[in-house]
PDB file of C-alpha atoms in Angstrom:
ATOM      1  CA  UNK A   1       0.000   0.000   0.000  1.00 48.00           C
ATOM      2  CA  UNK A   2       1.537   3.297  -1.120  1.00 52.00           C
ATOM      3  CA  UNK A   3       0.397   6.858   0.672  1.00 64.00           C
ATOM      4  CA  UNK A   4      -0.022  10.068  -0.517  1.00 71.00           C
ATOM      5  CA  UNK A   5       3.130  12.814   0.428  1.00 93.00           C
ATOM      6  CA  UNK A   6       1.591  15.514  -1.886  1.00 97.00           C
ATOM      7  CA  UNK A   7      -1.985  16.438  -1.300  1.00 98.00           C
ATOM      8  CA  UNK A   8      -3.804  19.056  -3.891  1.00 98.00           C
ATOM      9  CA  UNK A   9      -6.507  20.968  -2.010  1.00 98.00           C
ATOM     10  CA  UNK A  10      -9.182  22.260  -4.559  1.00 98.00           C
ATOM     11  CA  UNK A  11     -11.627  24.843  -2.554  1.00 98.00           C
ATOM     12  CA  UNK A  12     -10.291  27.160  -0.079  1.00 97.00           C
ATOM     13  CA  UNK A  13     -12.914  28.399   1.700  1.00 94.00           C
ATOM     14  CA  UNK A  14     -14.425  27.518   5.412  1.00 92.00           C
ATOM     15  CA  UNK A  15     -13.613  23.778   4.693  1.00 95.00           C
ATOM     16  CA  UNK A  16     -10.787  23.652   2.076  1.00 97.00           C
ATOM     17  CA  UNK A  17      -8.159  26.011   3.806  1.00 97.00           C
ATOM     18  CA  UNK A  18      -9.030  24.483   7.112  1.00 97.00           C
ATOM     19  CA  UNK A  19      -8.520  21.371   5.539  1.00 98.00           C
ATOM     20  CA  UNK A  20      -5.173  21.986   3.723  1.00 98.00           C
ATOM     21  CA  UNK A  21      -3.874  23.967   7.297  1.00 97.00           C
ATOM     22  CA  UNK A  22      -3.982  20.613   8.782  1.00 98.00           C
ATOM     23  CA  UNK A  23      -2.820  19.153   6.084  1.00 98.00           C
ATOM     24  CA  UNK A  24       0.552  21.539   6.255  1.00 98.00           C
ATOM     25  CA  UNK A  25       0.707  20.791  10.044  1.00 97.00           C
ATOM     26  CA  UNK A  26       0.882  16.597   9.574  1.00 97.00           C
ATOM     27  CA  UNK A  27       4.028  17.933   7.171  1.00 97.00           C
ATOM     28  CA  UNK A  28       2.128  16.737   3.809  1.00 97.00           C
ATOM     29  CA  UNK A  29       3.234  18.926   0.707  1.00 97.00           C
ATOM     30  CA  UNK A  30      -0.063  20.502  -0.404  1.00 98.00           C
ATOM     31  CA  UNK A  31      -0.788  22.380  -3.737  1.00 98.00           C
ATOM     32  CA  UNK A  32      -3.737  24.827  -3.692  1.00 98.00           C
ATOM     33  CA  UNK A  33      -5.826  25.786  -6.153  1.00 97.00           C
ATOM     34  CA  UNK A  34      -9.100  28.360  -5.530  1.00 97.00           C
ATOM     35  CA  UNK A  35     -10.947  31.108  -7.785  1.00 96.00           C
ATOM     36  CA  UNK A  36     -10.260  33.383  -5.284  1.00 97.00           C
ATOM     37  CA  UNK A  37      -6.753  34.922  -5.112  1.00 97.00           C
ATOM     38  CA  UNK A  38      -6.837  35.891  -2.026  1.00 98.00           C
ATOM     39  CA  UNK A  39      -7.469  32.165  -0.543  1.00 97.00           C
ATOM     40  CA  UNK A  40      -4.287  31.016  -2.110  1.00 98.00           C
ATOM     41  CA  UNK A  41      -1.681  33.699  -1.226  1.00 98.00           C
ATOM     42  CA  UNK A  42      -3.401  32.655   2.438  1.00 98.00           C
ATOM     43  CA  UNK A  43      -2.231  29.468   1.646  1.00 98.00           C
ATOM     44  CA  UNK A  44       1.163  30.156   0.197  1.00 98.00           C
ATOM     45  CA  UNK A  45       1.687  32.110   3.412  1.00 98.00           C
ATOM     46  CA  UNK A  46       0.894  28.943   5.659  1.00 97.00           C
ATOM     47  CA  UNK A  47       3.720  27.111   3.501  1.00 97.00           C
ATOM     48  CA  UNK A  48       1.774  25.547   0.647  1.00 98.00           C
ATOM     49  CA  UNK A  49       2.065  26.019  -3.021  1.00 98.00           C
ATOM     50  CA  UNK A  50      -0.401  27.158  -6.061  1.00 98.00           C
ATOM     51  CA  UNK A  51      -1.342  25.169  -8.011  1.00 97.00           C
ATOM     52  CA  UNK A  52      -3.800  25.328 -11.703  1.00 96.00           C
ATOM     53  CA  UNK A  53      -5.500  21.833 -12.072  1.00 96.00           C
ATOM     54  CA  UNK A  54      -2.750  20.978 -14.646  1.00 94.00           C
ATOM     55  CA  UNK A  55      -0.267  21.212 -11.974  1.00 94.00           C
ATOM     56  CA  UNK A  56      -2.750  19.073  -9.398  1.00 95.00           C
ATOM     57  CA  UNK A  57      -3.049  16.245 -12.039  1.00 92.00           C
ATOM     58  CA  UNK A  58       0.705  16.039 -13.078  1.00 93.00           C
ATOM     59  CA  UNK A  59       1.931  16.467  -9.180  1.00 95.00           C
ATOM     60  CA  UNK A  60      -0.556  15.427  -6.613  1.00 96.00           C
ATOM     61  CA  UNK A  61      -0.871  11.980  -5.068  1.00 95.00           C
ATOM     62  CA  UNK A  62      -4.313  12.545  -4.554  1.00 97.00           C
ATOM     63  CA  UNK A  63      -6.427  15.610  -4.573  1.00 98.00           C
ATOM     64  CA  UNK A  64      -8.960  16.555  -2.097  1.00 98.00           C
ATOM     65  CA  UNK A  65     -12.145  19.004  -3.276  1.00 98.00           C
ATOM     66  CA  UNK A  66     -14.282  21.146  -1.248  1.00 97.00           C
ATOM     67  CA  UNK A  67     -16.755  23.096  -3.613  1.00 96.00           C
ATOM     68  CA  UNK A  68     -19.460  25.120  -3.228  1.00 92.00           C
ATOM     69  CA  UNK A  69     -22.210  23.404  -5.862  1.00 93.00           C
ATOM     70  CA  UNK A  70     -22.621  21.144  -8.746  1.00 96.00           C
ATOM     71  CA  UNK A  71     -21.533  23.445 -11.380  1.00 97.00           C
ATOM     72  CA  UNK A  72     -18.202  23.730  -9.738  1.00 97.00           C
ATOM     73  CA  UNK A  73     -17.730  20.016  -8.732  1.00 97.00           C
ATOM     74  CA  UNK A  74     -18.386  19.497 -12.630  1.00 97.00           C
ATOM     75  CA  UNK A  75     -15.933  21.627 -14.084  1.00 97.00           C
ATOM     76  CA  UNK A  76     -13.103  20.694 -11.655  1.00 97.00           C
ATOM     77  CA  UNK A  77     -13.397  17.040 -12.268  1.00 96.00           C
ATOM     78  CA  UNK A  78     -13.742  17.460 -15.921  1.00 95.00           C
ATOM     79  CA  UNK A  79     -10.350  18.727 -15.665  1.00 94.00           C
ATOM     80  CA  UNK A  80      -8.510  16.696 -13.128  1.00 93.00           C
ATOM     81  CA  UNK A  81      -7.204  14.069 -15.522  1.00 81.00           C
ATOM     82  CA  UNK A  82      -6.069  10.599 -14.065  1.00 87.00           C
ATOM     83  CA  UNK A  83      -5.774  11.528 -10.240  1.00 95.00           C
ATOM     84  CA  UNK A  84      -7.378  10.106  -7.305  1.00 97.00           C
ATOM     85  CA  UNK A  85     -10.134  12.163  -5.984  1.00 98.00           C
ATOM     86  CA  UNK A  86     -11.064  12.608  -2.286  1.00 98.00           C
ATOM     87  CA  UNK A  87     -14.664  14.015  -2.971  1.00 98.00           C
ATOM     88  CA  UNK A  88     -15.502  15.842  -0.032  1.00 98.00           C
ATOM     89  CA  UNK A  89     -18.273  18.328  -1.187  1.00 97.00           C
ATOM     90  CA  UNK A  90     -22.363  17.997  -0.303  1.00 95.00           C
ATOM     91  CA  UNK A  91     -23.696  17.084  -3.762  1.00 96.00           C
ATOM     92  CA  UNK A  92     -26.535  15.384  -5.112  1.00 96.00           C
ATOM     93  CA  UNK A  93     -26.323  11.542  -5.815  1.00 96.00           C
ATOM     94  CA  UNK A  94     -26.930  12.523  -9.248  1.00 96.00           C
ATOM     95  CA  UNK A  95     -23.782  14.917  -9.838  1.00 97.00           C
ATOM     96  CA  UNK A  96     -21.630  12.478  -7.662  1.00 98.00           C
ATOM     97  CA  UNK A  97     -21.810   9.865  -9.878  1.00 97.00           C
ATOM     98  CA  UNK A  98     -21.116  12.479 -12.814  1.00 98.00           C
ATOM     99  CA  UNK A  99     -17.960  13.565 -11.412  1.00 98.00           C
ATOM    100  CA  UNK A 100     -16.923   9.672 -11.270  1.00 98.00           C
ATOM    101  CA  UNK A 101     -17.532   9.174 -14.916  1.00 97.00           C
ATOM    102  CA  UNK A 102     -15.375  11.965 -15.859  1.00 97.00           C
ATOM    103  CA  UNK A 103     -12.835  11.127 -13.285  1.00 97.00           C
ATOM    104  CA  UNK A 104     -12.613   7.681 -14.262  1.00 97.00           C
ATOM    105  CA  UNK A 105     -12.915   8.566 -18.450  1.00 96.00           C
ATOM    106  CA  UNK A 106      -9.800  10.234 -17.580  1.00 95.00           C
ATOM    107  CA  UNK A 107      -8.216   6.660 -15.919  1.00 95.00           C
ATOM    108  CA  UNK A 108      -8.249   8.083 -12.297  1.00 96.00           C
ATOM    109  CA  UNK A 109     -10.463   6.902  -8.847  1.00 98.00           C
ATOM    110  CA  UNK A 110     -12.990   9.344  -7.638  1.00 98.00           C
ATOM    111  CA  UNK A 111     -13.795   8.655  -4.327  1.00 98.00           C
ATOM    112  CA  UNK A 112     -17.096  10.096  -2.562  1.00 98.00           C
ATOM    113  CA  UNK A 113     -16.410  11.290   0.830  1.00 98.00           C
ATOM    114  CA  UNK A 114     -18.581  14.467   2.289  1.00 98.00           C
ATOM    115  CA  UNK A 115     -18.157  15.465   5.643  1.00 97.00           C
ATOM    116  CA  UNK A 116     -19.786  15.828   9.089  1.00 95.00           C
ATOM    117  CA  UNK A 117     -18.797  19.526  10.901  1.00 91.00           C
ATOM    118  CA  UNK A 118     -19.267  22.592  10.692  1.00 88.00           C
ATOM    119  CA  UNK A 119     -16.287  24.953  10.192  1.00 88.00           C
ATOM    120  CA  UNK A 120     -15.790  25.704  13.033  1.00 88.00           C
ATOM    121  CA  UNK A 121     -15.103  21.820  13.778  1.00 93.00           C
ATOM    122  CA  UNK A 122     -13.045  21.737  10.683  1.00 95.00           C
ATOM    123  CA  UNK A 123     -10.544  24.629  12.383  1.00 95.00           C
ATOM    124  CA  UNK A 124      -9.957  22.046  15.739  1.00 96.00           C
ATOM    125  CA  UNK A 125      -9.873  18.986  12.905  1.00 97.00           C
ATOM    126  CA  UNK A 126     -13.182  17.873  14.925  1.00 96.00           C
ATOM    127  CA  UNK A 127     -14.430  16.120  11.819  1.00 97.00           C
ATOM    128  CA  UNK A 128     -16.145  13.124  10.786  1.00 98.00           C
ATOM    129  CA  UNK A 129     -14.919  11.905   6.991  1.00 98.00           C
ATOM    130  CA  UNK A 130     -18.083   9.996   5.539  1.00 98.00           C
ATOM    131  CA  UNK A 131     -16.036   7.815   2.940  1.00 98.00           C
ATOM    132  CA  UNK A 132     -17.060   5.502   0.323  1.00 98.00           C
ATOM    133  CA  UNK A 133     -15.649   3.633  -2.513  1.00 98.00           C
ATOM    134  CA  UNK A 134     -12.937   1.824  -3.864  1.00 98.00           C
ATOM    135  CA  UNK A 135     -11.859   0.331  -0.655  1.00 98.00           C
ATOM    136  CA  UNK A 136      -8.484  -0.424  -1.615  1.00 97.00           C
ATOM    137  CA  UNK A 137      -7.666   2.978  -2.744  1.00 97.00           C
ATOM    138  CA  UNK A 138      -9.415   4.565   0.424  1.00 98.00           C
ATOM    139  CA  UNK A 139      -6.882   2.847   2.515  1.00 97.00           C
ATOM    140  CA  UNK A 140      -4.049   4.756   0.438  1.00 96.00           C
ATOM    141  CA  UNK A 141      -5.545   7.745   1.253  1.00 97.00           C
ATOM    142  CA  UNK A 142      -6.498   7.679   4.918  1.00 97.00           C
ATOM    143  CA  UNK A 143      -3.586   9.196   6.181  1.00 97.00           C
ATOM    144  CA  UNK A 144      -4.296  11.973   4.333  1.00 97.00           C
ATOM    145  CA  UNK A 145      -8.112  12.459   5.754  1.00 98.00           C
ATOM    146  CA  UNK A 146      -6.634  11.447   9.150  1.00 98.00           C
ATOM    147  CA  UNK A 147      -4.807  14.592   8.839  1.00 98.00           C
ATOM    148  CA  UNK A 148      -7.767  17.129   9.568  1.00 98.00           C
ATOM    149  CA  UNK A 149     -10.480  14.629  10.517  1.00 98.00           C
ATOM    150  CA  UNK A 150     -11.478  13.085  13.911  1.00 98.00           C
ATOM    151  CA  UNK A 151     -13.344  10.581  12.716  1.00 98.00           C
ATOM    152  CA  UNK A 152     -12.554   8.520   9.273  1.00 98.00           C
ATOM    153  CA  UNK A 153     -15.229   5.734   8.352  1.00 98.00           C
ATOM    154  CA  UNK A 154     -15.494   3.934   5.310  1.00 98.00           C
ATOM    155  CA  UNK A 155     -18.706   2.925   4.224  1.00 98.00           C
ATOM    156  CA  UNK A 156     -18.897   0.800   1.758  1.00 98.00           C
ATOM    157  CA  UNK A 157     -20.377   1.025  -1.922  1.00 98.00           C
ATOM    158  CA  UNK A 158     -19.838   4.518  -3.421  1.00 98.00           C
ATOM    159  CA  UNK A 159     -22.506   6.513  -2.714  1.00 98.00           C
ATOM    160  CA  UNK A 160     -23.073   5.601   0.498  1.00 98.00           C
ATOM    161  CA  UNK A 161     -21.059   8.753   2.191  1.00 98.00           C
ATOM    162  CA  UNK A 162     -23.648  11.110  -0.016  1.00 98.00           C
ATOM    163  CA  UNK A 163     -26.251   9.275   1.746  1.00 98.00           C
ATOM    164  CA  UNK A 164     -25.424   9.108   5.170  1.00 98.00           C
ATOM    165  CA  UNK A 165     -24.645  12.964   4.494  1.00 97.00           C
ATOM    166  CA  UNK A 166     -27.625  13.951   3.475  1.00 97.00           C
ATOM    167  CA  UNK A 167     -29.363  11.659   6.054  1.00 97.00           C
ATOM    168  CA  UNK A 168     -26.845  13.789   8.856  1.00 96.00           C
ATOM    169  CA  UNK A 169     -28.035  16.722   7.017  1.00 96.00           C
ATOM    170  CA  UNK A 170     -31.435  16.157   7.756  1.00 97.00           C
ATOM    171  CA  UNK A 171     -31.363  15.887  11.473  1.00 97.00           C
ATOM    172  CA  UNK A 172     -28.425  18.990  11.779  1.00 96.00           C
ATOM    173  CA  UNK A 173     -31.468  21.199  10.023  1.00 97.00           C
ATOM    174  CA  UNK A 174     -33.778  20.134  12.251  1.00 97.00           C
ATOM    175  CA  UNK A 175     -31.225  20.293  15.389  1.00 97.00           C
ATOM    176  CA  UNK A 176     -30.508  23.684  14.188  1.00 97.00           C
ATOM    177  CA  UNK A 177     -34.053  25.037  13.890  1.00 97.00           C
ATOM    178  CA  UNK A 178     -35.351  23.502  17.386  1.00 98.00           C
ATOM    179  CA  UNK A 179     -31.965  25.336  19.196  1.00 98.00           C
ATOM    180  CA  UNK A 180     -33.327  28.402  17.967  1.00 98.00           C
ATOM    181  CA  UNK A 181     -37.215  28.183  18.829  1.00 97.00           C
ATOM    182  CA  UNK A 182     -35.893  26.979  22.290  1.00 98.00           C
ATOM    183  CA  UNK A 183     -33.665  30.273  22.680  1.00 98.00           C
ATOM    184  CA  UNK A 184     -36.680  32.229  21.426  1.00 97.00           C
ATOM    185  CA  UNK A 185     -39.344  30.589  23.844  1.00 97.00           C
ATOM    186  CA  UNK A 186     -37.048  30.630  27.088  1.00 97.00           C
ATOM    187  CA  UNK A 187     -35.892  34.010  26.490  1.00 97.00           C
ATOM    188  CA  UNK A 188     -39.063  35.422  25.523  1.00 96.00           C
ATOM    189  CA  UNK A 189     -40.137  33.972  29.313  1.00 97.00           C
ATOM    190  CA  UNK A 190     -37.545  35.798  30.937  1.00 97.00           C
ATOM    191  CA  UNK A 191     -34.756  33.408  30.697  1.00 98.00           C
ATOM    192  CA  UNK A 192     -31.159  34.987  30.807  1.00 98.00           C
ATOM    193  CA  UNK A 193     -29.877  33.017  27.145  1.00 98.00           C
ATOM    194  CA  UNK A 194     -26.445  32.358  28.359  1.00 98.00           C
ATOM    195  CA  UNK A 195     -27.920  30.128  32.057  1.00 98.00           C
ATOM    196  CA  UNK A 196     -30.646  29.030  29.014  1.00 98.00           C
ATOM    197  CA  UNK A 197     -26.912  27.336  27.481  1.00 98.00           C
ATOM    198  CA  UNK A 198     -25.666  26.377  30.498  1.00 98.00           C
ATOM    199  CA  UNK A 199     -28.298  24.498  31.668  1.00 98.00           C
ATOM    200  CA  UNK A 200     -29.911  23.079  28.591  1.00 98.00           C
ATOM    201  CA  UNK A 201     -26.205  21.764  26.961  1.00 96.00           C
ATOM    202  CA  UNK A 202     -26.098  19.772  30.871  1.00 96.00           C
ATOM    203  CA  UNK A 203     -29.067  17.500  30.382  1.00 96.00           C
ATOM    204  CA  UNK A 204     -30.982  15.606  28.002  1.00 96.00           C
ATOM    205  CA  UNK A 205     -32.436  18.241  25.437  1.00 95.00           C
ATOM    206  CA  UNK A 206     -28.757  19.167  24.122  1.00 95.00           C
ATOM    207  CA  UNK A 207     -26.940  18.572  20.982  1.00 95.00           C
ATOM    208  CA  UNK A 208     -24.003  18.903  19.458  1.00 92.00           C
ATOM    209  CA  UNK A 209     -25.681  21.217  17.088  1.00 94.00           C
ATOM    210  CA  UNK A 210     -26.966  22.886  20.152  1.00 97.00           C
ATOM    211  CA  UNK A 211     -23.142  23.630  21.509  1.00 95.00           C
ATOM    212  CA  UNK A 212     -21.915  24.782  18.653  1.00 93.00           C
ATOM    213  CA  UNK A 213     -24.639  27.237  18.215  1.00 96.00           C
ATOM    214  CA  UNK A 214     -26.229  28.158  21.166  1.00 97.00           C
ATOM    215  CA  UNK A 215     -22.914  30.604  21.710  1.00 97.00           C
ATOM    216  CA  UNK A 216     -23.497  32.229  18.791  1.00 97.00           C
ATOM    217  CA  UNK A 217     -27.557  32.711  19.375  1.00 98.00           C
ATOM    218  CA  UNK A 218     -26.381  33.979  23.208  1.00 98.00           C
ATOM    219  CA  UNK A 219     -24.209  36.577  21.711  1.00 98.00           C
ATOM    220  CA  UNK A 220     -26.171  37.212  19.051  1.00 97.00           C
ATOM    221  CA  UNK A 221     -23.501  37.309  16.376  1.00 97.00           C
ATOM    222  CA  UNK A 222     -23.179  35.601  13.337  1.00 98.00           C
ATOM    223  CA  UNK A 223     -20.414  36.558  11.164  1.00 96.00           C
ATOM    224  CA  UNK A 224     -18.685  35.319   9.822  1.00 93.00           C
ATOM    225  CA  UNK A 225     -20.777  31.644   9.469  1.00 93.00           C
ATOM    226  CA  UNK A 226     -19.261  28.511   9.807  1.00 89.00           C
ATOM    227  CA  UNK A 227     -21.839  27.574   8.053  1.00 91.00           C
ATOM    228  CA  UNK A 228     -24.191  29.814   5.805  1.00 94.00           C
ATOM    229  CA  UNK A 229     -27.848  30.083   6.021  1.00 97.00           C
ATOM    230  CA  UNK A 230     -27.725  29.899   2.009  1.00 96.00           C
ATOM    231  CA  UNK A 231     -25.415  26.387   2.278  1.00 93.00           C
ATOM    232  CA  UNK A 232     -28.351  25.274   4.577  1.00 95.00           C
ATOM    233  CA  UNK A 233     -30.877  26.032   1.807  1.00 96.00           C
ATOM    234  CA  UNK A 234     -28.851  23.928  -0.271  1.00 93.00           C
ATOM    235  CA  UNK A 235     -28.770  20.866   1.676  1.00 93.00           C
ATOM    236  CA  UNK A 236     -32.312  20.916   2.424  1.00 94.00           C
ATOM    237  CA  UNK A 237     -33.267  20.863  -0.561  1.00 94.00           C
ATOM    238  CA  UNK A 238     -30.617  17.467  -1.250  1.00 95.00           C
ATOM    239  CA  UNK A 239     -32.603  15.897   1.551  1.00 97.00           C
ATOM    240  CA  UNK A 240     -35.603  16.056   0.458  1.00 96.00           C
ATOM    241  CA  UNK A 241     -34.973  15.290  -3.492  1.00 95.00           C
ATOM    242  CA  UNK A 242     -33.366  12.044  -1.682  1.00 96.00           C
ATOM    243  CA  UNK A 243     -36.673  11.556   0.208  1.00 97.00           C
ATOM    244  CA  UNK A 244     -38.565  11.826  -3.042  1.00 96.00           C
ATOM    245  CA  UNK A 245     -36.648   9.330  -4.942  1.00 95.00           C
ATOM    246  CA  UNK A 246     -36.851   7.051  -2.385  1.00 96.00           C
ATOM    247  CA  UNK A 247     -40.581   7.167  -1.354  1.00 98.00           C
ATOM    248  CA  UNK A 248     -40.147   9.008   2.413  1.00 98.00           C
ATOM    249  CA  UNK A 249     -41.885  12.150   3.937  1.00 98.00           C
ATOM    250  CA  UNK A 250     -39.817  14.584   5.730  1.00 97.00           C
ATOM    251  CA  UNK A 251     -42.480  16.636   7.843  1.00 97.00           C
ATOM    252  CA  UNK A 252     -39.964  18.223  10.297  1.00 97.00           C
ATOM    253  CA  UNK A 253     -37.432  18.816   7.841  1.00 97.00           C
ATOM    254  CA  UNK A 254     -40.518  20.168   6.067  1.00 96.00           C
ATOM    255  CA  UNK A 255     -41.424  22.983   8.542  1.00 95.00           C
ATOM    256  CA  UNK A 256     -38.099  24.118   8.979  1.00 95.00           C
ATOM    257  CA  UNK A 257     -37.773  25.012   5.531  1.00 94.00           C
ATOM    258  CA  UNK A 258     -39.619  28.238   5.321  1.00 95.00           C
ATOM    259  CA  UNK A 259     -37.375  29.438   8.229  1.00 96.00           C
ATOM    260  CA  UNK A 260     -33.896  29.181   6.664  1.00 97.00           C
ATOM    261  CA  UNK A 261     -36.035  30.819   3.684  1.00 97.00           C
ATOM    262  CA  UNK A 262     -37.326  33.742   5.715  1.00 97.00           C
ATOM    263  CA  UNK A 263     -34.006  34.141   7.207  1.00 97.00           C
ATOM    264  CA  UNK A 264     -32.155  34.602   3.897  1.00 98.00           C
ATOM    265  CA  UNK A 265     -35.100  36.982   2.615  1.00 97.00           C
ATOM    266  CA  UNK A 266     -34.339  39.172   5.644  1.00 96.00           C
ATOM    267  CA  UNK A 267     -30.603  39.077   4.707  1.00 97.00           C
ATOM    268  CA  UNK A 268     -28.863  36.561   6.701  1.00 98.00           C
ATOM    269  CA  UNK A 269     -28.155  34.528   3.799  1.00 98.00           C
ATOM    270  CA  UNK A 270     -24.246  34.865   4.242  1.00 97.00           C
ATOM    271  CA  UNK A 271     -24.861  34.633   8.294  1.00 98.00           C
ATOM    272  CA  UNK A 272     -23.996  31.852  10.424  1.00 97.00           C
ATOM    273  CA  UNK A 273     -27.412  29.486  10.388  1.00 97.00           C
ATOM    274  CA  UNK A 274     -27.621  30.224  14.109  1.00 98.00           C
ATOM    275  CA  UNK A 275     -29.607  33.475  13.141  1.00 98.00           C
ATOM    276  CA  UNK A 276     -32.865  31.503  12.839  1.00 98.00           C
ATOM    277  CA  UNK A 277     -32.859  32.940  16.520  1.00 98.00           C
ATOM    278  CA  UNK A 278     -33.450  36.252  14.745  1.00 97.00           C
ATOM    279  CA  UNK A 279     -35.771  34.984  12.749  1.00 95.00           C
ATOM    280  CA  UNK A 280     -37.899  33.400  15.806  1.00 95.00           C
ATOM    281  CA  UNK A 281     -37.311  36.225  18.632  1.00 91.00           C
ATOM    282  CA  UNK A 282     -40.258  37.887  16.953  1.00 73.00           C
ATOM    283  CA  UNK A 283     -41.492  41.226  17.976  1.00 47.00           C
ATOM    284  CA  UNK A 284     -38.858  41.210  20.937  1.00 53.00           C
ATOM    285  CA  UNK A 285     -36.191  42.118  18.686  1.00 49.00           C
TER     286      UNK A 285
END
C-alpha cells in the first residue's frame, strides 16, 4: 500500500483552507488551487504552493475538493485528468456519480467522501470523513483524511457517504431550527440566554448542534458563518430530493424550511445558520 506525500486541495474556503492547514501541520506537501486569489496567497503564506488543475493532475498523489455546488464540482473534475479524488463536497447523488464518470474517463479513482462539521469543527480537525468507494484505494488515502479529521469511516459502496450525508443533514437542520425556537421561547419567558446554554447543553435536550450554536444565538452574532444560512438552503433541498426518490416524507425537515427561507429573505443569507434565533425572537427584537 503506497500513501499520498503531496496532497492538492481544490476549494479554499471555510472547509478547504481548514482542511489543507492541517494538512501543512501533519508535514504533507499541499498544492492549492481556488478562484479566489486571495485564498491562495493565504495558503502560500501557511507554507503551501499554487497550483492550476494541470499542476494538481501532473503532481498530486491525490487531490482533495471542497466546492461550493454542482456546477463547480463538474468543471473541476472534468479537468482533473487521471488523479485520485477525495470528494468531499455535499452534492446530489446525481452529480456524484457524474464527477466519477469523468474522473474515471480520464483513468483516475474518484472517491465520494462528504463530511460531518461545521467549520468551526473543521478549524480544531473535529471532523467526521463519511467515505465511500474503492476500498483499496481509500486505505491509500487515509492518512491523508486522518490529517484534519477526527473521525474517518469507510462505508462501503460509493454513494453511500452522499447518503449518510444527506441523512446527517437532515437531522443537523432540524437540530438547528429547534436550538433556535428553544432560545426564542425561554428568552421570551424571561430566561437569561447564556444560564438558558448552560443548563440546557447539561441534560438531556442538548446537541451537538446545540453547543456549537447556542454561543453564537447567546451573543447574538453571526459573522462570519461557519456555516451559511444559504449552504443550509442547499442541503435541504438534497434531503428532500433524496426523500422523493426514495418514497419518504420529511415533515420536520418540512417545517423548517420556510425558516432558513425567511431568514435569507431578511438578509442573513451569508450569516452563520444560528440566526434563525433572529428569525424566531419575533417582535422582541
Amino acid at each position: 500500500m503506497t500513501t499520498a506525500k503531496t496532497v492538492g486541495v481544490v476549494g479554499l474556503g471555510i472547509m478547504g483552507s481548514a482542511i489543507s492547514g492541517h494538512l501543512l501541520t501533519a508535514g504533507f506537501d499541499v498544492l492549492g488551487s481556488d478562484v479566489d486569489p486571495a485564498a491562495v496567497d493565504a495558503l502560500v503564506a501557511r507554507g503551501g504552493r499554487a497550483a492550476t488543475l494541470a499542476d494538481l493532475a501532473r503532481e498530486a498523489d491525490v487531490v482533495v475538493t471542497s466546492l461550493p455546488g454542482p456546477e463547480a464540482a463538474l468543471a473541476v473534475c472534468g479537468e482533473l485528468g487521471g488523479v485520485t479524488v477525495v470528494e468531499t463536497s455535499t452534492l446530489s447523488p446525481a452529480v456524484k456519480n457524474r464527477c466519477r464518470e469523468l474522473i474515471e474517463a480520464a483513468g483516475g479513482t474518484l472517491l465520494d467522501c462528504p463530511i460531518s462539521g461545521t467549520g468551526a469543527q473543521a478549524r480544531t480537525r473535529d471532523l467526521v470523513v463519511l467515505g465511500s468507494g474503492d476500498a483499496e484505494v481509500f486505505a491509500t488515502v487515509r492518512p491523508v483524511l486522518e490529517a484534519f479529521a477526527r473521525s474517518v469511516q469507510h462505508l462501503g459502496a460509493f454513494g453511500n457517504g452522499t447518503t449518510m450525508k444527506l441523512v446527517a443533514n437532515l437531522l443537523v437542520s432540524i437540530h438547528n431550527a429547534s436550538t433556535a425556537e428553544a432560545f426564542a421561547l425561554g428568552t421570551a419567558a424571561g430566561l437569561d440566554p447564556k444560564l438558558l446554554f448552560d443548563v440546557i447543553r447539561d441534560g438531556a435536550g442538548g446537541s451537538v448542534i446545540f453547543d456549537k450554536r447556542g454561543p453564537l444565538m447567546v451573543d447574538r452574532t453571526y459573522r462570519p458563518a461557519t456555516a451559511k444560512v444559504s449552504m443550509f438552503l442547499k442541503d435541504v433541498a438534497l434531503v428532500r430530493e433524496l426523500a422523493g426518490t426514495v418514497g419518504v416524507t420529511t415533515p420536520v425537515l418540512d417545517a423548517t424550511l420556510p425558516l432558513y427561507a425567511r431568514a435569507a429573505d431578511e438578509g442573513w443569507a451569508d450569516a452563520d445558520a444560528a440566526a434563525l434565533f433572529e428569525i424566531l425572537r419575533g417582535d422582541e427584537r
